[in-house]
Short mmCIF file of C-alpha atoms in Angstrom, two decimals:
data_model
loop_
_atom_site.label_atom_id
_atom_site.label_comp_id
_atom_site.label_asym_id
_atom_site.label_seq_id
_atom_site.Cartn_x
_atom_site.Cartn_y
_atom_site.Cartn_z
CA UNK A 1 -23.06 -8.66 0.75
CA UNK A 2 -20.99 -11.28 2.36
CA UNK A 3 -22.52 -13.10 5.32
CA UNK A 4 -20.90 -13.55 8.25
CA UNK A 5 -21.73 -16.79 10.51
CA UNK A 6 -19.98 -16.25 14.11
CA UNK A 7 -20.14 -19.61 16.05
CA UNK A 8 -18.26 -20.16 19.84
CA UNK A 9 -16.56 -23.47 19.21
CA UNK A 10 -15.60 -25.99 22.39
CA UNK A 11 -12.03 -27.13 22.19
CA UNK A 12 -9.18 -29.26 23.13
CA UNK A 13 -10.54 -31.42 26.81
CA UNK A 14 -13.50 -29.17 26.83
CA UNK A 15 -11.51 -25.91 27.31
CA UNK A 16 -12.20 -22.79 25.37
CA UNK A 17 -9.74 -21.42 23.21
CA UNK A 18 -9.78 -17.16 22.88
CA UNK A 19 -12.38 -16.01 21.13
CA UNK A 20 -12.36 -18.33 17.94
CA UNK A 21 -15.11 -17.53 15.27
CA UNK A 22 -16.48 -18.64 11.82
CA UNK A 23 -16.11 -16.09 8.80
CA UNK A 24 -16.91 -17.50 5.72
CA UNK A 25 -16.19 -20.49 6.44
CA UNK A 26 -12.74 -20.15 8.03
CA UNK A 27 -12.18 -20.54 11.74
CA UNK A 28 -10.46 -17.47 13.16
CA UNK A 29 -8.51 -16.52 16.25
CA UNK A 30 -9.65 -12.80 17.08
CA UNK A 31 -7.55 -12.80 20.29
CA UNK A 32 -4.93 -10.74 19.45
CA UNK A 33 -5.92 -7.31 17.87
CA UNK A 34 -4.54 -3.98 18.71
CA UNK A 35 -6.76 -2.54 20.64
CA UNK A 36 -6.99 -5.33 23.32
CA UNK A 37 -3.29 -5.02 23.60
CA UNK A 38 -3.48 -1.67 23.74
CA UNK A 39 -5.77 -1.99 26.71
CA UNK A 40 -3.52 -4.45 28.23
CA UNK A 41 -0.19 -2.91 27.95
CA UNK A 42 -1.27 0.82 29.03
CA UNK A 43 -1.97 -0.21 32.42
CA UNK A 44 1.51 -0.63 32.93
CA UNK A 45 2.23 2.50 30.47
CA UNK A 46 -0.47 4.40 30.20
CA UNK A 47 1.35 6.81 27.60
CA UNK A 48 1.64 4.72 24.76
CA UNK A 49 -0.15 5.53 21.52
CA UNK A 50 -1.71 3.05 19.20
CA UNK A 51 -0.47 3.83 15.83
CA UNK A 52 -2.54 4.24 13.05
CA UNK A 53 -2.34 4.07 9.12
CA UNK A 54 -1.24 7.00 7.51
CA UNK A 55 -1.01 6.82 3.91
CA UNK A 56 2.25 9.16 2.65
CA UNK A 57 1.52 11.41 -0.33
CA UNK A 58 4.04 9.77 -2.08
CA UNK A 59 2.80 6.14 -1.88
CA UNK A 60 -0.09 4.45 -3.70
CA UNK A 61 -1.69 1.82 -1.94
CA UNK A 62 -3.07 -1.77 -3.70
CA UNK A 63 -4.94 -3.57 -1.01
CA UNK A 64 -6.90 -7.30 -1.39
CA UNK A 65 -4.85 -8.75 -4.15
CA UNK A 66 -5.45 -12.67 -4.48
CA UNK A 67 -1.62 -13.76 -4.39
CA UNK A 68 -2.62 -17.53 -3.88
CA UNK A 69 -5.25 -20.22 -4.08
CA UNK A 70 -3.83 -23.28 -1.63
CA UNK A 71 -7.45 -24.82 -2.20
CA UNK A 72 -10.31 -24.58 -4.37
CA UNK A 73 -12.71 -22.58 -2.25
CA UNK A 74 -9.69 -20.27 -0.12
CA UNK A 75 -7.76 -17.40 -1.36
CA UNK A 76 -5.64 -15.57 0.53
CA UNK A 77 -4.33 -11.77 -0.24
CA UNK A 78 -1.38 -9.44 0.09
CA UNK A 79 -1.53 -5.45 0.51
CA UNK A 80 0.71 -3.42 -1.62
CA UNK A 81 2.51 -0.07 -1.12
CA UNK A 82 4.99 1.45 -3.20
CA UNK A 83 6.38 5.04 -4.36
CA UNK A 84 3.89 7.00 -7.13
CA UNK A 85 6.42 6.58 -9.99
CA UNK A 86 7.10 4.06 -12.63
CA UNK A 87 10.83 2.88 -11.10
CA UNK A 88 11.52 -0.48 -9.67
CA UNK A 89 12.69 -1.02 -6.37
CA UNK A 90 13.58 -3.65 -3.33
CA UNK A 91 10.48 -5.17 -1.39
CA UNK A 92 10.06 -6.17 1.80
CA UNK A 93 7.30 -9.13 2.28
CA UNK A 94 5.96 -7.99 5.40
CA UNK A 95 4.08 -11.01 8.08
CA UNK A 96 1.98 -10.28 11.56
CA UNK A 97 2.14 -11.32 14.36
CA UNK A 98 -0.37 -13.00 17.07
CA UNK A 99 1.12 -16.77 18.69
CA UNK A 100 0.59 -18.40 14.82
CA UNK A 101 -3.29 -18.50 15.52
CA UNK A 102 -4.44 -14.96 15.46
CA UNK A 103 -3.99 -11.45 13.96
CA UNK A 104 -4.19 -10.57 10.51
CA UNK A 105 -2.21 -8.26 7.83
CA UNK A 106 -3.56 -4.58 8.70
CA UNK A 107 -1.49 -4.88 11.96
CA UNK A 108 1.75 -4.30 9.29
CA UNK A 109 -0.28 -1.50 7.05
CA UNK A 110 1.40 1.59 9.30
CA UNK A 111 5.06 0.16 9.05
CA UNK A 112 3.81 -0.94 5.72
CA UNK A 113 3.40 2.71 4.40
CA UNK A 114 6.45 4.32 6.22
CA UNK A 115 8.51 2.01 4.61
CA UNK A 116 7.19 2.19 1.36
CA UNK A 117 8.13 5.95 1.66
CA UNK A 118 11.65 5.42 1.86
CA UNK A 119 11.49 3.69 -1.63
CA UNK A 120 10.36 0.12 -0.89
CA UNK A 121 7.58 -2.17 -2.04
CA UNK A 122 5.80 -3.19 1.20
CA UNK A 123 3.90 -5.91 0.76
CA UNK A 124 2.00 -7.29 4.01
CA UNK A 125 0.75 -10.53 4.01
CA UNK A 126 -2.08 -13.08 4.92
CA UNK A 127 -1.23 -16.57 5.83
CA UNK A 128 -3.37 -19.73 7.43
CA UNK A 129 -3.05 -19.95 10.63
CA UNK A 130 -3.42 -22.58 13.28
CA UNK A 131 -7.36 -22.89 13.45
CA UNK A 132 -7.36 -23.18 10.19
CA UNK A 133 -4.12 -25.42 8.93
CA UNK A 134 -1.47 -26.42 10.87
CA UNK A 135 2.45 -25.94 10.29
CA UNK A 136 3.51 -25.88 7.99
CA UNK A 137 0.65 -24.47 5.86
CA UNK A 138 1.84 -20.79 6.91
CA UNK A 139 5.61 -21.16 5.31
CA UNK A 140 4.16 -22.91 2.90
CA UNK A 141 1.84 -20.06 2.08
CA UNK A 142 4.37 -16.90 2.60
CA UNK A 143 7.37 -18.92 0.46
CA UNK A 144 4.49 -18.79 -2.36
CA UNK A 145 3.76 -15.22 -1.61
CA UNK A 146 8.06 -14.46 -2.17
CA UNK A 147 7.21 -16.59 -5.85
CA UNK A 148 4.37 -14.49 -6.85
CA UNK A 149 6.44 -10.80 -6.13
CA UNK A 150 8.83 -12.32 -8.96
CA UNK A 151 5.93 -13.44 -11.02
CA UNK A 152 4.10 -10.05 -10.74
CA UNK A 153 7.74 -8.05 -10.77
CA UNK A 154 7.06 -5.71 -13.78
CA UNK A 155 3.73 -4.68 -12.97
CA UNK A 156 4.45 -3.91 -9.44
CA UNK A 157 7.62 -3.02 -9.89
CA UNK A 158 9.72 -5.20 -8.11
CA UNK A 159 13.62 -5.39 -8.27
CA UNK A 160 13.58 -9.66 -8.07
CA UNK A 161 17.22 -9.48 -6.81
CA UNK A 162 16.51 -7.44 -3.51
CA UNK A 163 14.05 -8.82 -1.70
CA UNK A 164 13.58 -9.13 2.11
CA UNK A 165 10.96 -10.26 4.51
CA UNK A 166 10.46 -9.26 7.91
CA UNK A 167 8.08 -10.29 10.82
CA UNK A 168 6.93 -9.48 14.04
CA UNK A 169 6.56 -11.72 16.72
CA UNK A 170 5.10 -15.16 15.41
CA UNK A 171 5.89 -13.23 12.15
CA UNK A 172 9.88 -12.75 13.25
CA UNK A 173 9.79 -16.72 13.73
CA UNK A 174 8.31 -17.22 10.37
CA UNK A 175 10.41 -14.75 8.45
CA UNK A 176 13.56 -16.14 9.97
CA UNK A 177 12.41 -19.49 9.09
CA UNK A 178 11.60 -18.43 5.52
CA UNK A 179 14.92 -17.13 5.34
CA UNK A 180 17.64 -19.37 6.60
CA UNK A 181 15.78 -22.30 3.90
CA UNK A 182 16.65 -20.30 1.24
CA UNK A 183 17.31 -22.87 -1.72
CA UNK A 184 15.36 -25.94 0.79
CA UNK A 185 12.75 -26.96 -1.22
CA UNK A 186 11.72 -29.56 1.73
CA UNK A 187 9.74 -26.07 2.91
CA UNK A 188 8.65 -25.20 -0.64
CA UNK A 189 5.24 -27.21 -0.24
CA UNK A 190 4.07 -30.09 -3.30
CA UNK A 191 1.78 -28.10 -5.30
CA UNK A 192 3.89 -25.05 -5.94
CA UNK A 193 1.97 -22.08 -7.63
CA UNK A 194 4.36 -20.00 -9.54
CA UNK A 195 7.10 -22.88 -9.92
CA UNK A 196 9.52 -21.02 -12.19
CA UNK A 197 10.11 -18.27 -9.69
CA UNK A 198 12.68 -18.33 -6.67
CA UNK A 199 11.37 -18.18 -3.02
CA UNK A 200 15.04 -16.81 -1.81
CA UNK A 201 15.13 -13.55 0.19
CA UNK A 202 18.43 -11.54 0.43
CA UNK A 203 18.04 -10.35 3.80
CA UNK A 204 16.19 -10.99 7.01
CA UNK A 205 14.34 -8.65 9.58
CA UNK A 206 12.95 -10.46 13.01
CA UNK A 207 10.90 -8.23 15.36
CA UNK A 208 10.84 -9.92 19.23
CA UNK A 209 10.54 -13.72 17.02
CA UNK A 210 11.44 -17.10 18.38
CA UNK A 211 14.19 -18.90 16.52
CA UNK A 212 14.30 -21.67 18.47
CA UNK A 213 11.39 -23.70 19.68
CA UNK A 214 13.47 -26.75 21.55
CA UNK A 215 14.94 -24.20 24.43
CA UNK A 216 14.32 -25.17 28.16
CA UNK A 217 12.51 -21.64 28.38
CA UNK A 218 9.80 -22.00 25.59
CA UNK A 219 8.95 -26.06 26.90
CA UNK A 220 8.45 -24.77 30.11
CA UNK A 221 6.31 -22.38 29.13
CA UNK A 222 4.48 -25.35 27.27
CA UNK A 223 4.23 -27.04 30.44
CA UNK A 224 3.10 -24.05 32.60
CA UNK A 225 0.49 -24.09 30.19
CA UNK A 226 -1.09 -27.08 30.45
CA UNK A 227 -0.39 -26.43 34.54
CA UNK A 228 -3.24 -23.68 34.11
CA UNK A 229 -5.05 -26.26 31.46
CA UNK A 230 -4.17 -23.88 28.39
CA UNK A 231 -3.08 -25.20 24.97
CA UNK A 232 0.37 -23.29 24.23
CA UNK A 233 0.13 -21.54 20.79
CA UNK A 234 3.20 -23.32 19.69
CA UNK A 235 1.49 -26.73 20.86
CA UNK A 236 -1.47 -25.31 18.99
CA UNK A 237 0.78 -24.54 15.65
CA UNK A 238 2.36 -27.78 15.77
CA UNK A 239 -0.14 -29.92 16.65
CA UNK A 240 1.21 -31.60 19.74
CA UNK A 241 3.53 -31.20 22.52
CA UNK A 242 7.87 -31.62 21.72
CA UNK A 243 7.35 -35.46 22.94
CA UNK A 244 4.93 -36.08 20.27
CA UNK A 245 6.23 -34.09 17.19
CA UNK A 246 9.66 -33.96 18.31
CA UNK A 247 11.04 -33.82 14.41
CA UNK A 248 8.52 -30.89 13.89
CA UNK A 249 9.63 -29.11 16.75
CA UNK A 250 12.66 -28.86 15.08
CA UNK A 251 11.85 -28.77 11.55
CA UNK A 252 10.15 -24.91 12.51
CA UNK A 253 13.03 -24.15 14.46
CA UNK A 254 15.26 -21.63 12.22
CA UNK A 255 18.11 -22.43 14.53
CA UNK A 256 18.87 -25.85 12.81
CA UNK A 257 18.73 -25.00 9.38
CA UNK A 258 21.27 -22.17 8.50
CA UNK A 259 23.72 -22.94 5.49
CA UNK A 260 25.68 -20.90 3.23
CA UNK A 261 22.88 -19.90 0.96
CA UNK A 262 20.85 -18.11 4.45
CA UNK A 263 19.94 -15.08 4.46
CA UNK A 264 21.56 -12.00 6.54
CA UNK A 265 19.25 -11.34 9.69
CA UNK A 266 18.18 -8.09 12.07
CA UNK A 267 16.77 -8.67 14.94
CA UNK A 268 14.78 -6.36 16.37
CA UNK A 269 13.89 -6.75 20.42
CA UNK A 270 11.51 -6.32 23.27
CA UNK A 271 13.38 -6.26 26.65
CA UNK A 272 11.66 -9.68 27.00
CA UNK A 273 14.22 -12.40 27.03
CA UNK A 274 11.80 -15.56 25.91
CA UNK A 275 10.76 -14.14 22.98
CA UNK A 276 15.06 -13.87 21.62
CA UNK A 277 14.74 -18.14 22.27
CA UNK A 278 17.52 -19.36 19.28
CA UNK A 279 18.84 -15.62 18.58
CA UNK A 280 22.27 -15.84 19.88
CA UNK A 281 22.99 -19.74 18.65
CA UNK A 282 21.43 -18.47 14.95
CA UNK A 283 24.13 -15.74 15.23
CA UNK A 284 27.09 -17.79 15.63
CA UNK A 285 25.69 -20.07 13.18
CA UNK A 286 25.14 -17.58 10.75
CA UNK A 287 28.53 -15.79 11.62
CA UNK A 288 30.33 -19.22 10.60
CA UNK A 289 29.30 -18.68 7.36
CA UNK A 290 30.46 -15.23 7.69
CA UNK A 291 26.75 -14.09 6.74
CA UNK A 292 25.86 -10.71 8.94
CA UNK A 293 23.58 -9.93 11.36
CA UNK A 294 22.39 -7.22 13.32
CA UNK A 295 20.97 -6.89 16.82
CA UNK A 296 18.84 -4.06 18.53
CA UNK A 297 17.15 -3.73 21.64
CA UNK A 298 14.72 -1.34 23.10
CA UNK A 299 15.15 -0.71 26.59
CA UNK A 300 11.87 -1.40 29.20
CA UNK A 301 9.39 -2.75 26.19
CA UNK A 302 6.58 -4.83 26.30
CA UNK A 303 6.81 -7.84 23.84
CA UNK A 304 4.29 -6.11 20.90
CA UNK A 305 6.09 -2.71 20.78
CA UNK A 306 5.83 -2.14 17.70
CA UNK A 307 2.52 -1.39 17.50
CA UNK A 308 2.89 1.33 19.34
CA UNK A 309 4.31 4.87 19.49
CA UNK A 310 6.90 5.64 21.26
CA UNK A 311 8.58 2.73 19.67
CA UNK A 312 7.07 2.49 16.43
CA UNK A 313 9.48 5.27 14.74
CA UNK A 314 12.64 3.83 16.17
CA UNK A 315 11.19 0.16 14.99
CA UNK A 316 10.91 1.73 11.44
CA UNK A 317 13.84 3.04 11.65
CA UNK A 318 16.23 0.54 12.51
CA UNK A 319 14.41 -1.34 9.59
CA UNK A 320 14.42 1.32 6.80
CA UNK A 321 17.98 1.67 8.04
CA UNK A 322 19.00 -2.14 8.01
CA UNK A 323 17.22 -2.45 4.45
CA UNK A 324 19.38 0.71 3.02
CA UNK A 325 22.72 -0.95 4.39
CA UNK A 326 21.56 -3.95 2.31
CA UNK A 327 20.12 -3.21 -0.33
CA UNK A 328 21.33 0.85 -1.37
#
């Protein structure tokens, strides 16, 4: 039986950060979970639904594969959904949300299975997160993740030339980041696992993501948060404010690093405005290179909508439907 050692741990001028815990060994973030935003967001709409995983009969499920080892005592896992037959199809590398410090991979599993209905390997994803390495660990970790679905192609069957990633949140940042580097191995990490396998997604799906850290709107957010003594999650991620790490800032920006080999996007959004930072000048960038994109909004949403019914069936939706214009 694995033990479990839960330890409160002071932080950062002697403030507390949310909730941060040992398991195994691994500092975690358990601030954002479902149910907590549940119980935030239906005071303001009491009739949303928290959606749970439902299993179709036509999927099969592999959950707690080891897809990586980034050191000798961590290993970190992917989930796996797919139709019951023996035909290959496209896949969809799927990342959560929760401010690059918190959250984990079962907050994809429902969107995970849906999709995998529709004739899609869904393949959520854990990553390292901020209390436990710093950016870029994470892209480091999910570009590895995109290398081992074309190692392990055949016996999950895995189409290797149709392959997308999406995100939600934190996750939209990340999979937008992941995808406009297509071909950059600057974000490829040193000590590659799978080396003779291609990173490169063919298309792009960001739910309510940042795509540009460097806007007036998110570092004023940065410094209404150390007005109130907080540590913003992107000053967290980063490890240090935009006048420190200036080059990082921008370096996990997605914004500044579209070419001709990017990836199409979807974006998928909240009726939030700071959480579309980048989206429009990642657009025009993208449109230079005559690349697509797509853009939906759902009208009076609270940023994590997708979590929820009655958005989650349009959210899965507009993504089954974005993948099928792709890919079929």
């Amino acid at each position: 039986m694995k033990c479990i050692i839960i330890t409160i741990v002071l932080l950062l001028a002697g403030n507390m950060l949310p909730a941060q815990v040992m398991v195994e060994g691994i500092p975690r973030d358990t601030s954002f979970t479902v149910y907590s935003t549940y119980i935030k967001e239906s005071k303001k709409r009491p009739y949303i639904r928290i959606v749970k995983p439902h299993l179709p009969d036509n999927v099969i499920a592999r959950e707690g594969i080891v897809y990586s080892q980034p050191t000798a005592d961590r290993s970190l896992h992917v989930n796996l959904y797919r139709p019951d037959d023996d035909k290959k199809y496209p896949a969809l590398l799927m990342i959560h949300g929760g401010g690059w410090s918190s959250g984990d991979l079962s907050q994809e599993i429902p969107m995970a299975q849906q999709i995998a209905s529709q004739g899609y390997v869904t393949v959520p994803v854990e990553y390292r997160l901020s209390p436990e390495a710093l950016y870029p660990a994470a892209v480091h970790d999910l570009k590895t993740a995109l290398r081992w679905m074309r190692a392990n192609a055949e016996r999950y069957g895995i189409d290797t030339t149709r392959i997308a990633v999406s995100g939600c949140s934190a996750g939209g940042q990340l999979a937008t980041l992941v995808g406009v580097t297509n071909g950059q191995l600057s974000y490829e990490g040193v000590n590659r696992e799978y080396p003779n396998h291609s990173s490169e997604v063919q298309a792009v799906i960001n739910i309510d993501g940042i795509s540009d850290f460097t806007t007036k709107e998110s570092l004023d957010g940065v410094v209404e948060a150390i007005s109130k003594n907080k540590v913003s999650a992107s000053v967290k991620w980063l490890g240090g404010t935009y006048e420190e790490k200036k080059e990082l800032w921008m370096e996990a920006s997605p914004v500044y690093w579209v070419t001709g080999k990017s990836a199409p996007i979807c974006f998928i959004n909240s009726s939030i405005p700071r959480f579309h930072g980048g989206r429009d000048e990642i657009i025009d960038k993208l449109s230079g290179y005559n690349i697509s994109t797509e853009m939906h909004s759902l009208p009076d949403t609270p940023h994590p909508f997708w979590l929820f019914e009655p958005w989650f069936e349009p959210t899965v939706k507009y993504m089954t439907d974005y993948l099928n214009k792709i890919f079929k």
